[in-house]
Amino acid sequence: MSAEGIWKNEYGSIMMLSGKGHVLSGIYQSSTSMVGTYEVRGVRVGRRATESYGQPLALAISWHSMDDANANPSWHWCSGLSGQLSVRDGVEVLVLSHSLVAPNRFPGLVEDGTYIDRMTYRRLGGAERIPLPVRVAGAPDNPLAGVWEAPDGTSLALEVGASLDNRLGYVSGTLHAASELEVSGFTDLHAVGNGLSRQAVTLTAVATSERRAISLSGTLDLEKGTLALLDLSSEPTPPHQHFGQTRISSSVYRRRLAS
């Protein structure tokens, strides 16, 4: 069983995923306050899901709409999701822990903060070709670009790019921990210009040898210069043990000073 295809969750939101190797990409059509079409990037690891074991995956979503939907405060938000695709009684189920990063309040909806949820997706259809925006080379002046270090020695080397219309901020780079992992995801390009004190970030990575799919999501504090990230790491489990599929931890990174 594969993650490619069209999925619907309990809120009625639709996610369409395509894949190549361990890389996933797609679009998300929300039925909640974030009305519009949004880009998804992600990873998967290990073998396809079976009745015996699931397949871990992690996803990153930018809540800045790709289309001409009306702007609202959630355009500064992002999400990180991690979990696994399982097969239960012959039915594919995608269960993901969800970290919604809201660096600014949405009056009448939520205050600023990070919100945790668990979402269950069920397949609606097979894979389709998904058109995604053209990317340009970079946005090197973005405050997220650079090298960041955590107290335990873990580091992130990040680069920031932009879509052709400058709506979406793309992040790529490397996570240096016990091993070196490639990361990719999104950040808000418009936090500084709109006077926000924090900038949303969501990244994914895959640890192949450990069969882990990793979501890193959080905010860059533009005043303090700290990068606070929540780590959701998922491993394959039998369907009846999915309660143990995702572990949570957190780290605060500081920019590496030039030597």
Short mmCIF file of C-alpha atoms in Angstrom, two decimals:
data_model
loop_
_atom_site.label_atom_id
_atom_site.label_comp_id
_atom_site.label_asym_id
_atom_site.label_seq_id
_atom_site.Cartn_x
_atom_site.Cartn_y
_atom_site.Cartn_z
CA MET A 1 0.00 0.00 0.00
CA SER A 2 1.33 3.43 -0.95
CA ALA A 3 0.81 7.02 0.23
CA GLU A 4 0.23 8.24 -3.33
CA GLY A 5 -3.37 9.18 -3.96
CA ILE A 6 -6.25 11.29 -2.68
CA TRP A 7 -7.02 11.33 1.06
CA LYS A 8 -9.79 12.83 3.18
CA ASN A 9 -9.69 13.47 6.94
CA GLU A 10 -12.40 13.77 9.59
CA TYR A 11 -12.66 17.54 9.00
CA GLY A 12 -13.47 16.98 5.34
CA SER A 13 -10.13 18.34 4.09
CA ILE A 14 -8.62 16.75 0.98
CA MET A 15 -4.93 15.93 0.49
CA MET A 16 -3.49 14.75 -2.83
CA LEU A 17 -0.03 13.17 -2.75
CA SER A 18 2.40 11.95 -5.38
CA GLY A 19 5.78 10.37 -4.72
CA LYS A 20 9.16 9.58 -6.18
CA GLY A 21 11.47 7.44 -4.07
CA HIS A 22 11.26 8.64 -0.48
CA VAL A 23 10.06 12.13 -1.47
CA LEU A 24 6.37 13.12 -1.34
CA SER A 25 4.72 16.23 -2.76
CA GLY A 26 1.19 17.40 -3.26
CA ILE A 27 -1.57 19.84 -2.49
CA TYR A 28 -4.02 20.28 0.37
CA GLN A 29 -7.53 21.67 0.15
CA SER A 30 -8.76 22.64 3.60
CA SER A 31 -12.36 22.73 4.77
CA THR A 32 -11.58 24.67 7.96
CA SER A 33 -10.76 28.38 8.32
CA MET A 34 -7.82 27.99 5.91
CA VAL A 35 -9.95 27.98 2.76
CA GLY A 36 -7.76 27.66 -0.32
CA THR A 37 -5.18 25.38 -1.91
CA TYR A 38 -1.86 24.75 -0.16
CA GLU A 39 1.38 23.00 -1.02
CA VAL A 40 2.58 19.86 0.77
CA ARG A 41 6.12 18.47 0.89
CA GLY A 42 7.18 15.35 2.73
CA VAL A 43 9.08 12.10 3.06
CA ARG A 44 8.42 8.42 3.65
CA VAL A 45 10.74 5.65 4.75
CA GLY A 46 10.92 1.87 4.56
CA ARG A 47 8.73 -0.63 2.81
CA ARG A 48 5.15 -0.12 1.76
CA ALA A 49 2.51 -0.60 4.42
CA THR A 50 1.19 -4.12 4.97
CA GLU A 51 -1.22 -5.79 7.39
CA SER A 52 1.81 -6.44 9.65
CA TYR A 53 3.61 -3.07 9.72
CA GLY A 54 2.92 0.49 8.69
CA GLN A 55 5.08 2.87 6.65
CA PRO A 56 6.23 6.07 8.43
CA LEU A 57 5.93 9.44 6.75
CA ALA A 58 6.26 13.12 7.63
CA LEU A 59 4.67 16.10 5.91
CA ALA A 60 5.13 19.88 5.87
CA ILE A 61 2.36 22.30 4.85
CA SER A 62 2.54 26.04 4.21
CA TRP A 63 -0.77 27.76 4.95
CA HIS A 64 -0.06 30.61 2.52
CA SER A 65 -2.52 29.84 -0.26
CA MET A 66 -1.20 28.94 -3.71
CA ASP A 67 -4.32 30.32 -5.39
CA ASP A 68 -6.24 33.60 -5.28
CA ALA A 69 -8.07 32.96 -2.01
CA ASN A 70 -8.61 35.97 0.23
CA ALA A 71 -5.69 36.65 2.57
CA ASN A 72 -6.18 36.05 6.29
CA PRO A 73 -3.93 35.72 9.38
CA SER A 74 -3.37 31.98 8.77
CA TRP A 75 -1.24 32.77 5.72
CA HIS A 76 1.65 33.15 8.17
CA TRP A 77 1.11 29.66 9.61
CA CYS A 78 2.52 26.25 8.82
CA SER A 79 2.02 22.65 9.90
CA GLY A 80 4.23 19.66 10.60
CA LEU A 81 2.74 16.16 10.53
CA SER A 82 4.23 12.76 11.27
CA GLY A 83 2.79 9.27 11.55
CA GLN A 84 2.30 6.22 9.40
CA LEU A 85 0.20 4.60 6.74
CA SER A 86 -1.33 1.38 8.10
CA VAL A 87 -3.56 -1.36 6.73
CA ARG A 88 -6.34 -2.32 9.13
CA ASP A 89 -8.70 -5.11 8.12
CA GLY A 90 -7.73 -4.50 4.51
CA VAL A 91 -8.41 -0.75 4.69
CA GLU A 92 -5.67 1.88 4.32
CA VAL A 93 -5.57 4.42 7.15
CA LEU A 94 -3.19 7.38 7.40
CA VAL A 95 -2.87 8.51 11.04
CA LEU A 96 -0.76 11.63 11.61
CA SER A 97 0.16 13.66 14.67
CA HIS A 98 -0.27 17.31 13.71
CA SER A 99 1.56 20.39 14.97
CA LEU A 100 -0.13 23.60 13.79
CA VAL A 101 2.26 26.54 14.19
CA ALA A 102 0.44 29.87 14.55
CA PRO A 103 2.93 32.68 15.32
CA ASN A 104 0.13 35.26 15.18
CA ARG A 105 -3.45 35.22 16.45
CA PHE A 106 -6.49 34.76 14.26
CA PRO A 107 -9.27 36.80 15.92
CA GLY A 108 -12.31 34.66 16.60
CA LEU A 109 -10.40 31.44 15.93
CA VAL A 110 -7.18 30.92 17.94
CA GLU A 111 -4.53 32.82 19.86
CA ASP A 112 -0.90 32.57 18.76
CA GLY A 113 0.82 29.33 19.74
CA THR A 114 1.37 25.73 18.67
CA TYR A 115 -1.66 23.44 18.54
CA ILE A 116 -1.49 19.63 18.64
CA ASP A 117 -4.02 17.34 17.00
CA ARG A 118 -4.24 13.84 15.57
CA MET A 119 -5.73 13.42 12.12
CA THR A 120 -7.00 10.29 10.40
CA TYR A 121 -7.12 10.16 6.60
CA ARG A 122 -8.87 7.58 4.45
CA ARG A 123 -8.28 7.01 0.76
CA LEU A 124 -10.68 8.49 -1.78
CA GLY A 125 -8.82 7.61 -4.96
CA GLY A 126 -5.58 6.79 -6.69
CA ALA A 127 -2.60 8.93 -7.59
CA GLU A 128 -2.87 11.88 -9.97
CA ARG A 129 -0.35 14.21 -11.56
CA ILE A 130 -0.16 17.28 -9.32
CA PRO A 131 0.99 20.64 -10.79
CA LEU A 132 3.17 22.59 -8.37
CA PRO A 133 4.53 26.16 -8.58
CA VAL A 134 7.82 26.96 -10.28
CA ARG A 135 10.62 27.79 -7.85
CA VAL A 136 13.35 30.39 -8.12
CA ALA A 137 16.90 30.29 -6.85
CA GLY A 138 16.79 31.84 -3.43
CA ALA A 139 16.03 34.40 -0.77
CA PRO A 140 19.43 34.54 0.96
CA ASP A 141 18.54 37.56 3.09
CA ASN A 142 15.77 35.68 4.89
CA PRO A 143 16.58 35.56 8.63
CA LEU A 144 16.17 31.77 8.70
CA ALA A 145 19.08 31.21 6.30
CA GLY A 146 22.29 30.14 8.02
CA VAL A 147 23.62 27.59 10.49
CA TRP A 148 21.80 26.90 13.76
CA GLU A 149 23.06 24.93 16.77
CA ALA A 150 21.25 23.24 19.67
CA PRO A 151 22.82 22.68 23.13
CA ASP A 152 23.25 18.93 22.45
CA GLY A 153 25.46 19.62 19.41
CA THR A 154 22.77 19.06 16.79
CA SER A 155 22.93 21.63 14.00
CA LEU A 156 20.85 22.77 11.05
CA ALA A 157 22.32 24.39 7.93
CA LEU A 158 19.43 26.05 6.08
CA GLU A 159 18.87 27.85 2.79
CA VAL A 160 15.68 29.71 1.84
CA GLY A 161 14.14 30.08 -1.61
CA ALA A 162 10.86 31.41 -2.97
CA SER A 163 8.15 30.58 -5.47
CA LEU A 164 8.10 32.62 -8.66
CA ASP A 165 5.25 34.78 -7.35
CA ASN A 166 7.00 35.18 -3.96
CA ARG A 167 4.08 33.62 -2.10
CA LEU A 168 5.79 30.55 -0.67
CA GLY A 169 9.11 30.24 1.11
CA TYR A 170 10.98 26.98 0.52
CA VAL A 171 13.62 25.67 2.91
CA SER A 172 16.35 23.15 2.14
CA GLY A 173 19.45 22.09 4.01
CA THR A 174 21.04 19.56 6.30
CA LEU A 175 20.41 18.30 9.82
CA HIS A 176 23.62 17.21 11.55
CA ALA A 177 22.94 14.89 14.50
CA ALA A 178 24.04 11.26 14.94
CA SER A 179 24.10 11.24 11.14
CA GLU A 180 23.67 13.80 8.37
CA LEU A 181 20.10 14.11 7.09
CA GLU A 182 18.66 16.18 4.25
CA VAL A 183 15.82 18.51 5.29
CA SER A 184 13.25 20.40 3.25
CA GLY A 185 10.06 22.31 3.94
CA PHE A 186 8.56 25.79 4.17
CA THR A 187 8.88 29.09 5.97
CA ASP A 188 6.89 32.33 5.97
CA LEU A 189 8.48 34.91 3.65
CA HIS A 190 6.27 37.73 4.92
CA ALA A 191 6.69 37.67 8.71
CA VAL A 192 9.15 40.58 8.84
CA GLY A 193 7.25 42.72 6.33
CA ASN A 194 4.02 42.30 8.29
CA GLY A 195 5.56 43.15 11.65
CA LEU A 196 5.42 39.67 13.22
CA SER A 197 7.86 38.85 16.01
CA ARG A 198 8.06 35.18 15.02
CA GLN A 199 8.42 33.38 11.70
CA ALA A 200 6.84 29.96 11.12
CA VAL A 201 9.03 27.05 9.95
CA THR A 202 8.23 23.44 9.04
CA LEU A 203 10.75 20.83 7.86
CA THR A 204 10.86 17.10 7.13
CA ALA A 205 13.71 14.61 7.12
CA VAL A 206 14.14 10.86 6.76
CA ALA A 207 16.55 8.69 8.79
CA THR A 208 16.71 5.66 6.51
CA SER A 209 18.86 3.40 8.71
CA GLU A 210 16.55 3.98 11.68
CA ARG A 211 13.35 3.82 9.59
CA ARG A 212 12.25 7.18 11.01
CA ALA A 213 10.25 9.93 9.31
CA ILE A 214 10.86 13.26 11.05
CA SER A 215 8.82 16.45 11.23
CA LEU A 216 10.43 19.60 12.67
CA SER A 217 8.09 22.57 13.12
CA GLY A 218 8.15 25.76 15.13
CA THR A 219 9.14 29.41 15.00
CA LEU A 220 12.14 31.65 14.56
CA ASP A 221 12.00 34.39 17.20
CA LEU A 222 13.03 37.42 15.19
CA GLU A 223 13.86 39.48 18.28
CA LYS A 224 15.77 36.88 20.32
CA GLY A 225 17.37 35.10 17.38
CA THR A 226 16.32 31.64 18.56
CA LEU A 227 14.80 28.81 16.53
CA ALA A 228 12.43 26.62 18.59
CA LEU A 229 11.42 23.36 16.90
CA LEU A 230 9.11 20.51 17.88
CA ASP A 231 10.34 17.09 16.69
CA LEU A 232 7.73 14.46 15.76
CA SER A 233 9.58 11.24 14.82
CA SER A 234 7.66 8.22 13.56
CA GLU A 235 8.70 4.58 13.22
CA PRO A 236 6.81 1.58 11.78
CA THR A 237 4.56 -0.33 14.17
CA PRO A 238 1.91 -3.04 13.80
CA PRO A 239 -1.55 -1.51 13.30
CA HIS A 240 -2.70 -2.48 16.81
CA GLN A 241 0.31 -0.67 18.32
CA HIS A 242 -0.03 2.64 16.47
CA PHE A 243 -0.14 4.45 19.83
CA GLY A 244 3.65 4.03 19.85
CA GLN A 245 4.29 5.23 16.30
CA THR A 246 5.34 8.83 17.03
CA ARG A 247 7.69 10.28 19.65
CA ILE A 248 7.88 13.95 20.54
CA SER A 249 10.81 16.11 21.65
CA SER A 250 11.90 19.73 21.27
CA SER A 251 15.05 21.78 20.81
CA VAL A 252 16.01 25.45 20.79
CA TYR A 253 18.69 26.43 18.27
CA ARG A 254 20.85 29.53 18.16
CA ARG A 255 22.64 30.94 15.15
CA ARG A 256 26.26 29.88 14.83
CA LEU A 257 28.48 32.92 15.09
CA ALA A 258 31.04 33.50 12.37
CA SER A 259 34.53 32.50 13.48
#
